[in-house]
Coordinates of C-alpha atoms and ligand atoms in Angstrom, one line a residue:
M1 CA 104.6 119.9 124.2
K2 CA 104.7 122.1 121.1
L3 CA 104.8 120.4 117.7
I4 CA 104.6 122.1 114.5
T5 CA 102.1 119.7 113.2
N6 CA 100.4 116.4 113.9
A7 CA 100.0 113.4 111.5
P8 CA 97.3 114.1 108.8
R9 CA 93.8 113.1 109.8
G10 CA 93.0 109.6 108.9
T11 CA 96.6 108.3 109.3
S12 CA 98.1 106.5 112.3
D13 CA 101.5 105.9 113.8
I14 CA 102.1 102.3 114.7
L15 CA 104.2 102.7 117.9
P16 CA 107.0 100.3 118.9
S17 CA 104.8 98.9 121.7
E18 CA 102.2 97.9 119.0
T19 CA 104.3 96.8 116.0
Y20 CA 104.6 93.2 117.4
K21 CA 100.8 92.8 116.6
W22 CA 101.5 93.8 112.9
Q23 CA 104.5 91.5 112.7
Y24 CA 102.6 88.6 114.1
V25 CA 99.7 89.2 111.6
E26 CA 102.1 89.7 108.6
K27 CA 104.1 86.6 109.4
L28 CA 100.9 84.6 109.7
L29 CA 99.5 85.9 106.4
R30 CA 102.8 85.1 104.6
K31 CA 102.7 81.7 106.0
I32 CA 99.2 80.9 104.9
S33 CA 100.0 82.3 101.5
T34 CA 102.9 80.0 101.2
N35 CA 100.7 77.1 102.3
F36 CA 98.3 78.0 99.4
N37 CA 101.4 78.4 97.1
F38 CA 100.9 82.1 96.5
K39 CA 104.0 84.3 95.9
E40 CA 104.5 87.8 97.0
I41 CA 104.2 90.7 94.4
R42 CA 105.3 94.3 95.1
F43 CA 104.3 97.3 93.0
P44 CA 104.7 101.0 93.4
T45 CA 102.7 103.1 95.8
F46 CA 101.6 105.4 93.1
E47 CA 100.5 104.8 89.4
H48 CA 99.3 107.0 86.6
S49 CA 95.8 108.0 87.5
E50 CA 94.4 106.5 84.3
L51 CA 95.1 103.0 85.6
F52 CA 92.7 103.5 88.5
N53 CA 90.1 105.6 86.5
R54 CA 89.9 102.7 84.1
A55 CA 90.2 99.7 86.4
V56 CA 88.3 100.9 89.5
G57 CA 85.9 102.9 87.3
D58 CA 85.3 106.6 86.6
E59 CA 81.8 106.4 88.2
T60 CA 83.0 104.8 91.6
D61 CA 83.1 106.8 94.8
V62 CA 86.8 105.7 95.1
V63 CA 87.7 107.4 91.8
Q64 CA 85.3 110.3 92.1
K65 CA 85.7 111.3 95.7
E66 CA 88.4 109.4 97.5
M67 CA 91.5 109.2 95.4
Y68 CA 94.7 111.2 96.3
T69 CA 95.4 112.6 92.8
F70 CA 98.0 115.2 91.9
F71 CA 100.2 116.4 89.1
D72 CA 103.9 115.6 89.5
K73 CA 106.7 117.9 88.4
G74 CA 106.5 116.5 84.9
D75 CA 102.8 117.4 84.8
R76 CA 101.5 113.8 84.8
S77 CA 98.4 112.9 86.7
I78 CA 99.5 110.6 89.5
S79 CA 97.3 108.8 92.2
L80 CA 98.3 107.1 95.3
R81 CA 96.9 103.5 95.1
P82 CA 93.4 103.2 96.7
E83 CA 93.7 99.4 96.4
G84 CA 96.0 96.6 95.0
T85 CA 94.0 94.8 92.2
A86 CA 94.6 97.4 89.5
S87 CA 98.4 97.7 90.1
S88 CA 98.8 93.9 90.4
M89 CA 97.0 93.4 87.0
R90 CA 99.1 96.1 85.5
S91 CA 102.3 94.6 86.6
I92 CA 101.3 91.1 85.4
L93 CA 100.5 92.5 82.0
Q94 CA 103.5 94.9 81.7
N95 CA 105.9 92.2 82.8
G96 CA 104.4 89.5 80.6
L97 CA 103.7 87.1 83.4
Y98 CA 100.5 86.0 81.7
G99 CA 102.8 83.8 79.6
N100 CA 103.8 81.7 82.6
A101 CA 102.2 78.6 83.9
L102 CA 98.6 79.3 84.7
P103 CA 97.1 80.0 87.1
I104 CA 99.3 82.8 88.5
K105 CA 98.9 83.3 92.3
V106 CA 100.1 86.4 94.0
Y107 CA 99.7 88.0 97.4
Y108 CA 100.6 91.5 98.5
L109 CA 100.8 93.5 101.9
I110 CA 100.4 97.1 101.0
N111 CA 99.4 100.5 102.4
C112 CA 96.4 102.1 100.5
F113 CA 95.0 105.7 100.5
R114 CA 91.4 106.8 100.3
Y115 CA 90.1 110.3 101.1
E116 CA 87.2 109.0 103.3
K117 CA 85.7 110.4 106.4
P118 CA 87.7 108.8 109.2
Q119 CA 86.0 106.8 111.8
A120 CA 86.7 103.6 113.8
G121 CA 88.0 101.1 111.2
R122 CA 88.1 103.6 108.4
F123 CA 91.2 105.5 107.6
R124 CA 92.8 107.6 104.9
E125 CA 95.9 105.6 104.9
F126 CA 95.1 102.0 105.7
H127 CA 96.7 98.5 105.0
Q128 CA 95.5 95.6 103.0
F129 CA 96.6 92.0 102.6
G130 CA 95.3 90.8 99.2
I131 CA 95.6 87.9 96.9
E132 CA 95.0 87.7 93.2
V133 CA 94.6 84.6 90.9
Y134 CA 95.1 85.0 87.2
G135 CA 94.3 82.6 84.3
T136 CA 91.3 80.4 85.6
E137 CA 87.7 80.9 84.8
K138 CA 86.6 77.9 86.9
I139 CA 84.3 78.4 89.8
T140 CA 86.5 76.2 91.9
A141 CA 89.1 79.0 91.9
D142 CA 86.4 81.4 93.3
V143 CA 85.7 78.8 96.0
E144 CA 89.4 78.4 96.6
I145 CA 90.0 82.2 97.4
I146 CA 87.0 82.2 99.7
S147 CA 88.4 79.2 101.5
F148 CA 91.8 81.0 101.7
A149 CA 90.1 84.0 103.4
Q150 CA 88.1 81.6 105.6
S151 CA 91.4 79.8 106.7
I152 CA 92.9 83.1 107.8
F153 CA 90.0 83.6 110.4
D154 CA 90.1 80.0 111.3
T155 CA 93.9 79.8 112.0
I156 CA 93.6 82.9 114.2
G157 CA 90.5 81.5 115.8
L158 CA 88.3 84.5 115.3
E159 CA 84.7 84.3 116.0
G160 CA 81.5 86.0 114.6
I161 CA 82.6 86.5 111.1
T162 CA 80.0 85.9 108.5
L163 CA 80.5 85.3 104.8
E164 CA 78.0 87.0 102.3
I165 CA 78.1 86.0 98.7
N166 CA 76.4 87.2 95.5
S167 CA 76.7 87.0 91.8
I168 CA 76.8 90.1 89.8
G169 CA 76.7 88.3 86.5
C170 CA 78.6 88.7 83.3
K171 CA 78.3 91.4 80.6
E172 CA 75.3 89.6 79.0
C173 CA 73.2 89.3 82.1
R174 CA 74.2 92.8 83.3
A175 CA 72.8 94.4 80.0
D176 CA 69.2 93.4 80.9
Y177 CA 69.8 94.3 84.6
H178 CA 71.1 97.8 83.8
K179 CA 67.9 98.4 81.8
A180 CA 65.8 97.2 84.7
L181 CA 67.7 99.4 87.2
K182 CA 67.4 102.5 84.8
I183 CA 63.7 102.1 84.7
Y184 CA 63.5 101.7 88.5
F185 CA 65.8 104.7 89.4
E186 CA 64.3 107.0 86.8
K187 CA 61.1 107.0 88.9
Y188 CA 63.2 108.7 91.8
S189 CA 65.2 111.1 89.6
D190 CA 63.9 114.0 91.6
K191 CA 65.3 112.4 94.8
L192 CA 68.8 110.9 93.8
C193 CA 71.9 112.9 94.6
N194 CA 73.7 114.5 91.6
T195 CA 76.4 112.0 91.4
C196 CA 73.8 109.3 91.1
L197 CA 71.8 111.2 88.5
D198 CA 75.1 111.0 86.5
R199 CA 75.5 107.3 87.3
L200 CA 71.8 106.8 86.2
V201 CA 73.1 107.6 82.7
K202 CA 76.5 106.0 82.8
N203 CA 76.4 103.2 85.2
P204 CA 73.2 102.6 87.2
M205 CA 74.6 99.8 89.2
R206 CA 76.9 102.3 91.0
I207 CA 73.8 103.9 92.5
L208 CA 73.5 100.7 94.7
D209 CA 76.5 101.5 96.8
C210 CA 76.0 105.3 97.0
K211 CA 76.6 106.4 100.7
C212 CA 73.9 109.2 100.7
P213 CA 71.0 108.1 103.1
T214 CA 68.2 109.0 100.4
C215 CA 69.9 107.0 97.6
K216 CA 70.5 104.1 100.0
E217 CA 66.8 104.1 101.0
I218 CA 65.7 104.1 97.3
A219 CA 68.2 101.4 96.5
I220 CA 66.7 98.9 99.0
S221 CA 63.8 98.0 96.8
A222 CA 65.7 98.2 93.5
P223 CA 65.7 95.1 91.2
K224 CA 68.2 92.4 92.3
I225 CA 70.9 91.1 90.0
T226 CA 70.2 87.5 91.0
D227 CA 66.9 87.7 89.1
Y228 CA 68.8 88.5 85.9
L229 CA 71.6 86.0 85.8
C230 CA 72.1 84.1 82.6
E231 CA 72.2 80.3 82.6
N232 CA 76.0 80.0 82.8
C233 CA 76.3 82.6 85.7
N234 CA 73.4 81.0 87.5
A235 CA 74.9 77.5 87.1
D236 CA 78.3 78.8 88.3
F237 CA 76.7 80.4 91.3
E238 CA 74.8 77.3 92.2
K239 CA 78.1 75.3 91.9
A240 CA 79.9 77.7 94.2
K241 CA 77.2 77.2 96.8
E242 CA 77.5 73.5 96.6
Y243 CA 81.3 73.6 96.9
L244 CA 81.2 75.9 99.9
K245 CA 78.8 73.5 101.6
T246 CA 81.1 70.7 100.8
L247 CA 84.0 72.6 102.4
N248 CA 81.8 73.4 105.4
I249 CA 82.1 77.1 104.8
K250 CA 79.0 78.8 106.0
F251 CA 77.6 81.6 104.0
T252 CA 74.5 83.6 103.2
V253 CA 73.4 85.0 99.8
N254 CA 73.1 88.8 99.9
P255 CA 71.8 90.1 96.6
S256 CA 72.6 93.6 97.5
I257 CA 76.4 93.1 97.5
V258 CA 77.6 94.8 94.4
R259 CA 81.1 95.9 95.6
G260 CA 82.3 99.5 95.2
L261 CA 84.7 98.9 92.3
D262 CA 83.7 98.5 88.8
Y263 CA 85.9 95.7 87.7
Y264 CA 83.8 92.9 89.2
N265 CA 81.7 90.3 87.4
G266 CA 80.4 86.9 88.5
L267 CA 80.8 85.8 92.1
V268 CA 81.5 88.5 94.7
F269 CA 81.8 88.1 98.5
E270 CA 82.4 89.9 101.8
F271 CA 83.4 88.8 105.2
I272 CA 81.7 90.9 107.9
S273 CA 82.1 91.1 111.6
S274 CA 79.5 92.7 114.0
D275 CA 82.3 93.1 116.6
I276 CA 84.1 96.2 115.2
G277 CA 81.3 98.8 114.6
A278 CA 79.9 100.3 111.4
Q279 CA 83.0 99.4 109.3
G280 CA 82.3 95.7 109.7
T281 CA 83.6 94.4 106.4
V282 CA 86.9 92.8 107.1
A283 CA 87.5 91.4 103.6
G284 CA 85.9 91.6 100.2
G285 CA 86.7 90.4 96.7
G286 CA 85.4 88.5 93.7
R287 CA 86.0 87.8 90.1
Y288 CA 87.1 90.4 87.5
N289 CA 87.4 88.6 84.1
G290 CA 87.1 91.9 82.0
L291 CA 89.8 93.8 83.7
S292 CA 92.8 92.8 81.6
K293 CA 90.9 93.8 78.4
E294 CA 90.1 97.2 79.9
L295 CA 93.9 97.8 80.5
S296 CA 95.4 96.0 77.5
D297 CA 94.8 93.8 74.4
I298 CA 95.6 90.8 76.5
E299 CA 92.7 88.7 77.9
I300 CA 93.3 86.9 81.1
S301 CA 90.7 86.2 83.8
G302 CA 91.3 87.3 87.4
L303 CA 89.9 87.0 90.8
G304 CA 90.9 87.8 94.4
F305 CA 90.2 89.5 97.6
A306 CA 91.6 92.0 100.1
M307 CA 91.5 92.2 103.8
G308 CA 91.8 95.4 105.8
L309 CA 94.5 94.9 108.3
E310 CA 93.5 97.6 110.7
R311 CA 90.1 96.0 110.9
L312 CA 91.6 92.5 111.3
I313 CA 93.9 93.7 114.1
L314 CA 91.0 95.5 115.8
L315 CA 89.0 92.4 115.8
M316 CA 91.9 90.3 117.1
E317 CA 92.4 92.8 119.9
K318 CA 88.7 92.5 120.8
Q319 CA 88.9 88.8 120.9
N320 CA 92.2 88.7 122.8
K321 CA 94.1 86.9 119.9
F322 CA 97.5 88.4 120.7
T323 CA 99.9 86.9 123.2
T324 CA 102.3 89.2 125.1
P325 CA 105.1 90.7 123.0
D326 CA 108.5 89.3 123.0
K327 CA 110.9 90.9 125.6
S328 CA 114.2 92.3 124.4
P329 CA 117.0 92.8 124.7
T330 CA 118.1 89.6 126.3
I331 CA 121.2 91.0 128.1
F332 CA 122.3 94.4 129.1
I333 CA 126.1 94.8 129.6
A334 CA 126.7 97.4 132.2
S335 CA 130.0 99.0 132.8
L336 CA 131.2 100.1 136.3
N337 CA 132.3 103.4 134.8
D338 CA 133.4 104.8 131.5
K339 CA 136.8 103.0 131.8
Y340 CA 135.0 99.8 130.9
L341 CA 132.8 101.2 128.2
E342 CA 135.0 99.9 125.4
Y343 CA 135.1 96.3 126.8
A344 CA 131.3 96.5 127.1
L345 CA 130.9 97.7 123.6
L346 CA 133.1 94.9 122.3
L347 CA 131.3 92.2 124.3
T348 CA 128.0 93.6 123.1
S349 CA 129.1 93.5 119.5
K350 CA 130.4 89.9 119.9
L351 CA 127.2 88.7 121.3
R352 CA 125.2 90.4 118.5
K353 CA 127.3 88.6 115.9
C354 CA 126.3 85.4 117.7
N355 CA 122.6 86.3 117.1
I356 CA 122.0 87.3 120.7
S357 CA 120.0 90.5 121.4
A358 CA 122.4 92.6 123.6
E359 CA 122.6 96.2 124.6
C360 CA 125.1 98.4 126.6
D361 CA 125.2 102.0 127.8
I362 CA 125.3 104.6 125.1
N363 CA 124.1 107.4 127.3
D364 CA 127.1 107.9 129.6
R365 CA 125.0 106.8 132.6
T366 CA 126.1 106.0 136.2
L367 CA 126.0 102.3 137.1
K368 CA 122.7 102.9 139.2
A369 CA 121.1 104.6 136.2
Q370 CA 122.2 101.8 133.8
M371 CA 120.7 99.2 136.2
K372 CA 117.5 101.2 136.3
Y373 CA 117.5 101.5 132.5
A374 CA 118.1 97.7 132.1
N375 CA 115.0 97.1 134.3
K376 CA 112.9 99.4 132.4
I377 CA 113.7 97.9 129.0
G378 CA 113.0 94.4 130.4
A379 CA 116.5 93.0 129.9
E380 CA 116.5 89.4 131.2
Y381 CA 120.1 89.3 132.2
V382 CA 122.5 91.9 133.4
V383 CA 126.4 91.7 133.6
V384 CA 128.4 94.5 135.2
I385 CA 131.9 94.9 133.8
G386 CA 134.6 96.3 136.2
D387 CA 138.3 95.7 137.0
N388 CA 137.7 92.2 138.5
E389 CA 135.8 91.0 135.5
V390 CA 138.3 92.3 132.9
E391 CA 141.1 90.8 134.8
S392 CA 139.7 87.4 135.7
G393 CA 137.4 87.1 132.6
I394 CA 134.7 85.8 134.9
A395 CA 131.6 87.8 135.7
D396 CA 128.3 87.5 137.7
I397 CA 125.4 87.2 135.4
K398 CA 122.1 88.2 137.1
N399 CA 118.7 86.9 136.0
M400 CA 116.5 89.9 136.3
N401 CA 113.3 87.8 136.6
T402 CA 114.4 85.6 139.5
G403 CA 117.3 87.6 141.0
E404 CA 119.5 84.6 140.7
V405 CA 123.2 85.3 140.1
K406 CA 125.7 82.9 138.5
K407 CA 129.4 83.1 137.8
F408 CA 130.3 82.7 134.1
K409 CA 133.4 83.0 132.0
L410 CA 132.8 86.0 129.7
E411 CA 134.2 84.2 126.8
N412 CA 131.5 81.5 127.2
L413 CA 128.7 84.2 127.6
E414 CA 127.1 83.5 124.2
V415 CA 127.1 79.7 124.9
F416 CA 125.2 80.4 128.2
L417 CA 122.7 82.7 126.6
S418 CA 122.0 80.5 123.5
N419 CA 121.4 77.6 125.9
T420 CA 119.3 79.3 128.4
T421 CA 115.6 78.3 128.5
L422 CA 114.7 81.9 129.3
K423 CA 116.0 83.1 126.0
I424 CA 113.3 84.8 123.9
Ligands
LIG1 P1 87.6 96.9 99.0 O1 86.3 96.2 99.5 O2 87.5 98.3 98.6 O3 88.2 95.9 98.0 O4 88.6 96.8 100.2 C1 89.1 95.6 100.8 C2 89.1 95.8 102.4 O5 90.0 96.8 102.7 C3 87.8 96.2 103.0 O6 87.0 95.0 103.2 C4 88.3 96.8 104.4 O7 88.6 95.8 105.2 C5 89.6 97.4 103.9 N1 89.4 98.9 103.6 C6 88.8 99.6 102.6 N2 88.8 100.9 102.8 C7 89.3 101.1 103.9 C8 89.5 102.2 104.8 N3 89.3 103.5 104.3 N4 90.0 102.1 106.0 C9 90.3 100.9 106.5 N5 90.2 99.7 105.8 C10 89.7 99.9 104.6 C11 89.4 96.2 97.3 O8 90.2 96.9 97.6 C12 89.6 95.2 96.2 N6 90.9 95.5 95.6 C13 89.7 93.7 96.7 C14 90.0 92.7 95.7 C15 91.1 92.1 95.5 N7 89.1 92.2 94.7 C16 89.7 91.4 94.0 N8 90.9 91.3 94.4

């Protein structure tokens, strides 16, 4: 086959035979969100670039190397969203929702774009389920969002996912930590990559998640933020650990988790699976109390997490968490020849109005070919419309699974189909 072009690298088609998995996951995530009393928020696929530059951070890999940024016809710098937190916060601020009862709890199901090197579990267009909570500074909220993520894995019954937590402190503890990092990394200034040399001046913490092998190696022995936490941050971190134990959520403390986005402070966490290769982080998030002030003159605290749906689905496939897809359509109305097509069309339309999945021939096929097609698409029942059926109003309805044939009044067909136990 000749095709003028394939889909761009790092994007994928989700084919009709696979969409049931996505629908299942999305339905489940919406249900869990409702159980936790989160409401859906939707925001644009693209924003003014300055939103991400400011929120995600000029020094991050996401902004520096991975963002799809272009000038629109009005000469404005626009970027496709690399994540949802910045847009969600922008929307809460722009629409004045911070004046509502607090906390505000929202969730989103979105596609995101990052120009990364594609590999298993890493794409240039990918999908996230995310939640954000606004207007609470209490550590119980941090624990609540972790327990939300945990409940997703528990509901699905996924195994082998570990939770790693860290605290990256507040502005105060971070000032001392930055100084310590600067002193440490300056010793390696002849070995760091050019981007990290720049980060050394502007934001040394970003060196900790550089993907260059040499920088990664150097970062291993860098000072740890947990040694620089102020009293409050330390107390919050300890409380979070206690609450997690109370909720029976297992975790390990990983002082090297700094997250790849600039807005975080306080508790951060990642859920990691060893089952899906190098890109094992299924979900990640944390607190970002300073973000609203970066974007506006309003101060409202925030926290949340996002989960990569491709990674979640990959994991579910590996652990056989999908049941077989629904079969459809329920019934195929075949016509003996094109004389009966109109009758078949009418009957099909009537059944559909009764909420029954029905199909008839729209390809001008012979009866034999129609039967073959009905079989291929997995129709559960087939009815053939000919002279006798039109005249008597009675037809044989064939169960395609058992081969059983029953006579039925065509005007009662929908009653039979809605009562049948075989119905999907
Ligand atoms: P993030 O860690 O950049 O955080 O992304 C969250 C999740 O999205 C990752 O754990 C991963 O599962 C998935 N993901 C990221 N990049 C890719 C990719 N290139 N291909 C496939 N999956 C990917 C955020 O985006 C934050 N906004 C999360 C957050 C919400 N923090 C607070 N609220």
